[in-house]
Coordinates of C-alpha atoms and ligand atoms in Angstrom, one line a residue:
X1 CA 26.0 -12.2 6.9
X2 CA 23.8 -13.4 4.2
X3 CA 23.9 -16.7 2.5
X4 CA 22.5 -17.6 -0.7
X5 CA 22.9 -20.9 -2.4
X6 CA 23.8 -19.4 -5.8
X7 CA 25.8 -16.3 -4.8
X8 CA 26.5 -15.4 -8.6
X9 CA 22.7 -15.3 -9.5
X10 CA 21.0 -12.0 -10.4
X11 CA 17.7 -12.0 -9.0
X12 CA 14.6 -10.6 -10.4
X13 CA 13.2 -10.2 -7.0
X14 CA 14.1 -11.0 -3.3
X15 CA 11.3 -11.3 -0.7
X16 CA 12.9 -10.0 2.5
X17 CA 10.5 -10.5 5.6
X18 CA 9.4 -13.4 4.0
X19 CA 8.6 -15.3 7.3
X20 CA 6.0 -12.4 8.2
X21 CA 2.2 -13.0 8.2
X22 CA 1.8 -11.2 4.5
X23 CA 5.4 -12.3 3.7
X24 CA 4.1 -16.1 3.9
X25 CA 1.2 -15.7 1.7
X26 CA 3.2 -13.9 -0.9
X27 CA 5.9 -16.2 -0.9
X28 CA 2.9 -19.0 -1.4
X29 CA 1.4 -17.0 -4.3
X30 CA 5.2 -16.5 -5.7
X31 CA 5.8 -20.3 -5.6
X32 CA 2.3 -21.3 -6.8
X33 CA 2.4 -19.0 -9.8
X34 CA 6.1 -18.7 -10.7
X35 CA 7.8 -21.8 -8.7
X36 CA 11.3 -22.7 -10.1
X37 CA 10.0 -22.1 -13.6
X38 CA 12.8 -19.8 -14.7
X39 CA 10.1 -17.1 -15.6
X40 CA 11.3 -15.5 -12.8
X41 CA 14.5 -15.7 -10.6
X42 CA 13.8 -14.9 -7.1
X43 CA 14.8 -15.7 -3.4
X44 CA 13.5 -15.2 0.2
X45 CA 15.1 -13.6 3.1
X46 CA 14.8 -12.8 6.5
X47 CA 16.4 -12.7 10.2
X48 CA 16.0 -16.2 10.9
X49 CA 17.8 -18.9 8.8
X50 CA 15.4 -21.8 10.5
X51 CA 12.3 -20.0 10.2
X52 CA 13.0 -19.5 6.3
X53 CA 13.9 -23.2 6.0
X54 CA 10.6 -24.1 8.0
X55 CA 8.9 -21.9 5.5
X56 CA 10.5 -23.8 2.5
X57 CA 9.4 -26.9 4.0
X58 CA 5.8 -25.6 4.1
X59 CA 5.9 -24.7 0.8
X60 CA 6.6 -28.2 -0.4
X61 CA 7.7 -30.1 -3.6
X62 CA 11.4 -28.5 -4.3
X63 CA 11.4 -25.4 -2.5
X64 CA 14.1 -26.4 -0.4
X65 CA 16.0 -25.5 -3.8
X66 CA 14.9 -21.7 -3.4
X67 CA 18.0 -19.6 -2.7
X68 CA 17.7 -18.0 0.9
X69 CA 19.5 -15.2 2.6
X70 CA 19.6 -13.8 6.1
X71 CA 19.8 -10.6 7.2
X72 CA 18.9 -8.4 10.1
X73 CA 17.1 -5.1 9.2
X74 CA 19.5 -3.2 11.3
X75 CA 22.9 -5.0 9.6
X76 CA 23.6 -2.9 6.8
X77 CA 26.4 -5.1 5.5
X78 CA 24.1 -8.1 5.0
X79 CA 21.2 -5.8 3.6
X80 CA 24.1 -4.5 1.2
X81 CA 24.8 -8.0 0.1
X82 CA 21.5 -8.9 -0.4
X83 CA 20.5 -6.0 -2.4
X84 CA 23.8 -6.2 -4.8
X85 CA 22.0 -9.7 -6.0
X86 CA 18.7 -8.4 -6.9
X87 CA 16.7 -6.0 -9.4
X88 CA 13.9 -5.4 -6.6
X89 CA 13.6 -6.1 -3.1
X90 CA 10.1 -6.7 -1.7
X91 CA 9.9 -5.6 2.0
X92 CA 7.0 -6.7 4.5
X93 CA 9.4 -6.1 7.5
X94 CA 7.4 -3.7 9.6
X95 CA 6.5 -1.4 11.5
X96 CA 8.4 0.5 8.9
X97 CA 9.0 3.3 11.1
X98 CA 10.8 1.0 13.4
X99 CA 12.9 -1.5 11.2
X100 CA 12.6 0.0 7.7
X101 CA 15.2 2.8 7.3
X102 CA 18.7 0.8 6.8
X103 CA 16.8 -1.1 3.9
X104 CA 15.9 2.0 2.2
X105 CA 19.3 3.8 2.7
X106 CA 21.1 0.6 1.2
X107 CA 18.6 0.4 -1.8
X108 CA 19.1 4.2 -2.6
X109 CA 22.9 3.9 -2.2
X110 CA 23.1 0.8 -4.7
X111 CA 20.4 1.7 -7.3
X112 CA 18.4 -1.2 -6.3
X113 CA 14.6 -0.9 -6.9
X114 CA 12.2 -1.3 -3.8
X115 CA 8.7 -2.0 -3.1
X116 CA 6.6 -2.2 0.1
X117 CA 3.5 -2.1 2.0
X118 CA 3.9 0.8 4.6
X119 CA 0.8 2.6 5.1
X120 CA 3.0 5.3 7.7
X121 CA 2.9 8.7 6.2
X122 CA 5.5 10.0 8.8
X123 CA 8.2 7.6 7.8
X124 CA 7.6 8.0 4.1
X125 CA 8.0 11.8 4.5
X126 CA 11.2 11.1 6.5
X127 CA 12.5 8.7 3.9
X128 CA 11.8 11.1 1.0
X129 CA 13.5 14.2 2.9
X130 CA 16.5 12.0 3.8
X131 CA 16.9 9.7 0.5
X132 CA 15.2 11.2 -2.7
X133 CA 18.4 13.0 -3.9
X134 CA 20.3 9.4 -3.2
X135 CA 17.5 7.6 -5.2
X136 CA 17.7 9.9 -8.2
X137 CA 21.4 9.7 -8.2
X138 CA 21.5 6.0 -8.2
X139 CA 18.5 5.2 -10.4
X140 CA 16.8 3.4 -7.3
X141 CA 12.7 3.3 -8.0
X142 CA 11.3 3.2 -4.4
X143 CA 7.6 2.3 -4.3
X144 CA 6.0 2.4 -0.9
X145 CA 2.1 1.6 -0.5
X146 CA 1.9 -1.2 -2.9
X147 CA -0.8 -3.3 -0.9
X148 CA -4.6 -2.6 -0.3
X149 CA -3.4 0.7 0.8
X150 CA -3.1 2.3 -1.3
X151 CA -3.0 0.3 -5.2
X152 CA -6.7 0.2 -5.5
X153 CA -7.4 3.7 -4.6
X154 CA -4.2 5.4 -6.5
X155 CA -4.9 3.0 -9.5
X156 CA -8.6 3.6 -9.3
X157 CA -8.1 7.1 -9.7
X158 CA -5.6 6.9 -12.4
X159 CA -8.0 4.8 -14.6
X160 CA -11.0 7.2 -14.1
X161 CA -8.8 10.2 -15.1
X162 CA -7.3 8.6 -18.0
X163 CA -10.8 7.7 -19.1
X164 CA -12.1 11.2 -18.3
X165 CA -9.2 13.0 -20.3
X166 CA -9.8 10.7 -23.3
X167 CA -13.7 11.0 -23.2
X168 CA -14.5 14.2 -21.8
X169 CA -10.8 15.9 -22.7
X170 CA -10.5 17.0 -19.1
X171 CA -9.9 15.5 -15.7
X172 CA -12.4 15.1 -12.9
X173 CA -11.7 18.0 -10.8
X174 CA -13.4 15.9 -7.7
X175 CA -13.1 12.2 -7.1
X176 CA -14.8 10.7 -4.2
X177 CA -13.7 6.7 -3.5
X178 CA -16.4 4.9 -1.7
X179 CA -16.2 1.6 -0.1
X180 CA -19.3 -0.2 -1.2
X181 CA -18.5 -3.7 0.2
X182 CA -15.5 -5.1 2.0
X183 CA -14.6 -8.2 4.1
X184 CA -11.3 -8.7 5.8
X185 CA -9.3 -9.1 9.0
X186 CA -6.1 -7.2 10.5
X187 CA -2.8 -8.7 11.4
X188 CA -0.5 -8.0 14.4
X189 CA 1.9 -6.5 11.8
X190 CA -0.7 -4.0 10.6
X191 CA -2.0 -3.2 14.4
X192 CA 1.6 -2.7 15.7
X193 CA 2.2 -0.1 12.5
X194 CA -1.0 1.5 13.7
X195 CA -0.2 1.7 17.2
X196 CA 3.4 3.0 16.4
X197 CA 1.8 5.8 14.4
X198 CA -0.7 7.0 17.2
X199 CA 2.3 6.3 19.9
X200 CA 4.3 9.1 18.0
X201 CA 1.7 11.4 17.0
X202 CA 0.3 11.4 20.6
X203 CA 4.0 12.8 21.4
X204 CA 4.9 14.9 18.8
X205 CA 3.1 17.9 17.7
X206 CA 4.8 18.4 14.4
X207 CA 4.0 14.8 13.4
X208 CA 0.2 15.3 13.9
X209 CA 0.2 18.5 11.8
X210 CA 1.9 16.6 9.2
X211 CA -0.6 13.8 9.4
X212 CA -3.6 16.4 9.2
X213 CA -2.0 17.5 5.9
X214 CA -3.7 16.5 3.1
X215 CA -0.4 17.1 0.7
X216 CA 1.9 15.9 3.7
X217 CA 3.6 13.6 0.7
X218 CA 4.0 15.9 -2.2
X219 CA 7.1 17.7 -3.4
X220 CA 7.6 20.8 -1.5
X221 CA 6.9 23.2 -4.6
X222 CA 3.4 21.6 -4.9
X223 CA 1.2 24.6 -4.9
X224 CA -1.6 22.9 -4.3
X225 CA -4.1 24.7 -2.1
X226 CA -7.8 23.5 -2.4
X227 CA -9.5 22.7 0.5
X228 CA -9.9 18.7 1.2
X229 CA -12.6 17.1 3.4
X230 CA -11.3 15.2 6.0
X231 CA -14.6 13.4 6.7
X232 CA -14.9 12.6 10.8
X233 CA -18.6 11.7 11.1
X234 CA -21.3 9.9 9.3
X235 CA -23.5 12.0 6.9
X236 CA -25.9 11.9 4.1
X237 CA -24.3 12.5 0.7
X238 CA -26.3 13.8 -1.9
X239 CA -24.3 12.8 -5.1
X240 CA -24.2 9.3 -4.2
X241 CA -27.7 9.3 -2.4
X242 CA -26.4 7.4 0.4
X243 CA -25.0 7.7 4.0
X244 CA -21.2 7.7 4.5
X245 CA -18.9 7.2 7.3
X246 CA -15.1 7.7 7.8
X247 CA -12.7 5.2 6.0
X248 CA -9.6 4.2 8.2
X249 CA -7.2 4.0 5.2
X250 CA -8.1 7.5 3.9
X251 CA -5.2 9.1 6.1
X252 CA -2.5 7.3 3.9
X253 CA -4.3 6.8 0.5
X254 CA -5.4 10.4 -0.1
X255 CA -1.9 11.2 0.6
X256 CA -0.6 8.9 -1.7
X257 CA -3.2 9.9 -4.7
X258 CA -2.1 13.6 -4.4
X259 CA 1.5 12.8 -4.7
X260 CA 0.5 10.7 -7.9
X261 CA -0.9 13.9 -9.2
X262 CA 1.9 16.5 -8.4
X263 CA 4.3 13.4 -10.0
X264 CA 2.4 13.2 -13.1
X265 CA 2.6 17.0 -13.5
X266 CA -0.7 17.8 -12.1
X267 CA -2.6 15.6 -14.9
X268 CA -5.4 15.6 -12.4
X269 CA -5.5 19.4 -12.5
X270 CA -4.3 22.4 -9.9
X271 CA -7.5 21.9 -8.1
X272 CA -8.1 18.3 -7.9
X273 CA -9.9 16.9 -4.6
X274 CA -9.9 13.5 -3.4
X275 CA -11.9 11.9 -0.4
X276 CA -12.7 8.5 0.8
X277 CA -15.5 7.0 2.7
X278 CA -17.4 4.0 3.2
X279 CA -21.2 3.6 2.2
X280 CA -23.3 2.8 5.3
X281 CA -27.1 2.5 3.4
X282 CA -29.7 4.4 2.0
X283 CA -32.2 4.7 4.9
X284 CA -32.5 5.1 8.5
X285 CA -30.3 1.9 9.2
X286 CA -27.7 3.1 7.2
X287 CA -27.6 6.3 9.1
X288 CA -27.3 4.2 12.3
X289 CA -24.6 1.9 11.0
X290 CA -22.6 5.5 9.8
X291 CA -22.9 6.7 13.4
X292 CA -21.7 3.4 14.9
X293 CA -19.2 3.1 12.8
X294 CA -17.8 6.8 13.4
X295 CA -17.9 6.2 17.0
X296 CA -16.2 2.9 16.8
X297 CA -13.2 4.4 14.8
X298 CA -13.1 7.4 16.8
X299 CA -13.0 5.4 19.9
X300 CA -10.4 2.9 18.5
X301 CA -8.3 6.2 17.6
X302 CA -8.6 7.4 21.2
X303 CA -7.5 4.2 22.4
X304 CA -4.5 3.9 20.5
X305 CA -3.4 7.5 21.6
X306 CA -3.8 6.9 25.3
X307 CA -0.8 4.5 26.9
X308 CA -3.1 2.4 29.3
X309 CA -5.9 1.6 26.8
X310 CA -2.9 1.4 23.8
X311 CA -1.3 -1.5 26.5
X312 CA -4.8 -3.0 26.7
X313 CA -5.5 -3.2 22.7
X314 CA -1.7 -4.4 22.1
X315 CA -1.6 -7.1 25.0
X316 CA -5.4 -8.5 24.8
X317 CA -7.6 -7.4 22.1
X318 CA -5.8 -7.0 18.7
X319 CA -3.7 -9.8 17.0
X320 CA -0.2 -9.9 17.7
X321 CA 2.6 -9.9 15.6
X322 CA 3.0 -13.0 13.4
X323 CA -0.9 -13.4 13.6
X324 CA -3.7 -12.6 11.3
X325 CA -6.9 -13.5 9.8
X326 CA -7.5 -17.5 9.1
X327 CA -7.1 -19.1 5.5
X328 CA -10.7 -19.5 5.3
X329 CA -11.1 -15.9 6.7
X330 CA -8.7 -15.0 4.0
X331 CA -10.5 -16.8 1.2
X332 CA -13.7 -15.4 2.0
X333 CA -12.7 -11.8 2.2
X334 CA -13.3 -9.3 -1.0
X335 CA -13.7 -5.5 -1.7
X336 CA -15.7 -3.2 -4.2
X337 CA -14.6 0.1 -4.5
X338 CA -16.6 2.7 -6.2
X339 CA -15.2 6.0 -7.6
X340 CA -17.4 9.2 -8.4
X341 CA -15.5 12.0 -10.6
X342 CA -17.2 15.1 -11.5
X343 CA -15.4 17.4 -14.3
X344 CA -15.2 20.8 -14.0
X345 CA -18.2 21.1 -16.5
X346 CA -20.2 18.9 -14.5
X347 CA -19.9 15.5 -16.2
X348 CA -20.4 12.5 -13.5
X349 CA -18.1 9.4 -14.2
X350 CA -17.8 6.6 -12.2
X351 CA -15.4 3.4 -11.6
X352 CA -15.4 0.4 -10.1
X353 CA -12.5 -1.7 -8.7
X354 CA -12.9 -4.8 -7.0
X355 CA -10.8 -7.8 -5.7
X356 CA -10.9 -11.2 -4.4
X357 CA -9.5 -12.8 -1.3
X358 CA -9.2 -10.2 2.0
X359 CA -7.9 -7.1 1.0
X360 CA -5.3 -6.7 3.6
X361 CA -3.3 -10.4 3.2
X362 CA -4.8 -12.7 0.1
X363 CA -5.2 -9.5 -2.2
X364 CA -2.3 -7.2 -0.8
X365 CA 0.1 -10.1 -1.2
X366 CA -0.7 -10.7 -4.7
X367 CA -0.5 -6.9 -5.3
X368 CA 2.8 -6.4 -3.8
X369 CA 4.4 -9.4 -5.6
X370 CA 3.1 -8.4 -8.9
X371 CA 4.4 -4.7 -8.3
X372 CA 7.9 -6.0 -7.7
X373 CA 7.7 -8.1 -10.9
X374 CA 6.3 -5.2 -12.9
X375 CA 9.4 -3.2 -11.7
X376 CA 11.7 -5.7 -12.3
X377 CA 10.3 -7.0 -15.7
X378 CA 8.3 -4.3 -17.4
X379 CA 9.4 -0.9 -16.8
X380 CA 13.2 -0.5 -17.8
X381 CA 15.4 2.0 -15.7
X382 CA 15.5 4.4 -18.7
X383 CA 11.7 4.6 -19.1
X384 CA 11.2 5.6 -15.5
X385 CA 14.3 7.2 -13.5
X386 CA 15.2 6.4 -9.8
X387 CA 13.2 8.4 -7.0
X388 CA 10.4 8.1 -4.7
X389 CA 7.3 7.2 -6.9
X390 CA 3.7 6.1 -6.0
X391 CA 2.1 3.0 -7.6
X392 CA 0.1 4.9 -10.0
X393 CA 3.0 7.4 -11.3
X394 CA 5.6 4.4 -11.9
X395 CA 3.0 1.5 -13.2
X396 CA -0.1 3.3 -14.3
X397 CA -1.9 1.0 -16.7
X398 CA 1.0 -1.7 -17.1
X399 CA 0.5 -2.8 -13.6
X400 CA -3.4 -2.4 -14.0
X401 CA -3.1 -5.1 -16.8
X402 CA -0.9 -7.7 -14.4
X403 CA -3.4 -7.2 -11.5
X404 CA -6.2 -8.1 -13.8
X405 CA -4.5 -11.0 -15.2
X406 CA -2.8 -12.3 -12.5
X407 CA -4.0 -11.1 -9.0
X408 CA -7.9 -11.0 -8.9
X409 CA -8.4 -7.5 -9.4
X410 CA -11.0 -5.8 -11.9
X411 CA -10.7 -2.2 -13.0
X412 CA -14.2 -1.0 -15.0
X413 CA -15.5 2.1 -16.1
X414 CA -19.3 2.1 -15.2
X415 CA -21.9 3.4 -17.7
X416 CA -25.2 2.9 -16.0
Ligands
LIG501 N1 -0.6 -1.7 2.8 C1 -1.0 -2.9 3.2 O1 -2.3 -3.2 2.7 C2 -0.6 -3.8 4.1 C3 -1.2 -5.0 4.6 C4 -0.6 -5.8 5.4 C5 0.3 -5.5 6.2 N2 1.0 -4.1 6.0 C6 2.2 -4.0 6.8 O2 3.2 -4.8 6.3 C7 3.8 -5.1 7.5 C8 4.0 -6.6 7.9 O3 2.8 -7.0 8.4 P1 2.6 -8.5 8.9 O4 1.5 -8.5 9.5 O5 3.2 -9.3 8.0 O6 4.1 -8.4 10.3 P2 4.5 -9.5 11.0 O7 3.8 -10.7 10.8 O8 4.5 -8.8 12.4 O9 6.0 -9.4 10.6 C9 6.9 -8.6 10.7 C10 8.2 -9.1 9.9 O10 9.0 -8.4 10.3 C11 10.5 -9.1 10.6 N3 11.2 -8.5 11.5 C12 11.1 -8.0 12.6 N4 12.3 -7.4 13.2 C13 13.2 -7.6 12.3 C14 14.7 -7.6 12.1 N5 15.5 -6.8 13.3 N6 15.5 -8.0 11.1 C15 14.7 -8.5 10.1 N7 13.5 -8.9 10.1 C16 12.7 -8.4 11.2 C17 9.7 -10.0 11.3 O11 10.7 -11.5 11.0 P3 10.3 -13.0 11.9 O12 9.1 -13.5 10.8 O13 12.0 -13.6 11.9 O14 10.0 -12.7 13.1 C18 8.4 -10.5 10.5 O15 8.8 -11.6 9.3 C19 3.6 -4.2 8.6 O16 4.2 -3.0 8.6 C20 2.0 -4.0 8.2 O17 1.5 -2.6 8.6 C21 0.3 -3.5 5.1

């Protein structure tokens, strides 16, 4: 059963999975930024009382006074007791397809808002199908993908489209997101999530079809039918004048951006196209890098899909659950994303999104924390109703402001 040192307190936020690799970074951020100041009332939660206590000790100062709750991901009664005490639950307990459903079910039943870091489209689709009606009825705002996938992509497109609508009177019909520069690593939790999707997809034809559908997360009546390019190998791109290669996060980000368009009543247009890729250079070296990256990603995907190589990857090559980039790797990490939008009249508009710290951990932890606080403190229940939202459709410019003020991100329109 959950234990709270302050049962009567109503929290803004509970960090569930505070002892995960990314949860610890997030908790450190919350502690450094908000501490016990009273600006934010918050608690930490997880399955192990001892690990939570160790985390409090690591945080130092009077962090032992932070309220603590203990709940296993499968224990609905304990999850219910936790959710009843807070406006928003942050969950980093993943792979979500393995552990995430009971918490979503409980939040949807009680009307508790929820944010997470899943990048698992098949799980989001299943949760939508099962719990969207109940979220609408209870008023729970469920917001998946509040980390590197998919906040910079989703809010970057949103920011560019708002500019296009204001300056050109029409949205960009095609937006290309290109990763100009990035430095970061992967954690065991992320690897476990990727491996789980690969394993499920290898066994299930319908899932493979779902994963290949760019509109997989859109409402059933979306009506979008525009051809979406799904880049599988390197190529030279005239519009940007560079070689490009596939970007591993495109599989989730593109689905989220299309769902945003659907939820914003097709503000980006009926025929909106969106794709993502990595820049690899302008010359023959760029071409060689692009081909190496395409082949490397293809080999990794194949390795993850086949049981013997998946076993090798999981046990000997990739980080294990709880492991991830070192503190100095997190500090040195960064990303620089470029957005190229073309309107129907042929105008080219550009935007840039950057982040400090490594994308998947240092930056993700700050984005997730600020998303939760945005829901708890900035977006009233009568302003945005219950349901399954995307970051851009629920937060819009409000979160962009928070991320620029607090979380080391920048969003700029480029006029060169
Ligand atoms: N979208 C993004 O940009 C992004 C970036 C990073 C991570 N992620 C995702 O975030 C998730 C966490 O990643 P990570 O590397 O931090 O993972 P991790 O270190 O492996 O942590 C997993 C967490 O789940 C908890 N857990 C496992 N089984 C549980 C149960 N039955 N009841 C309660 N808690 C349970 C673990 O508890 P203990 O601590 O007690 O072991 C741990 O806190 C993964 O799904 C990953 O894919 C996404």
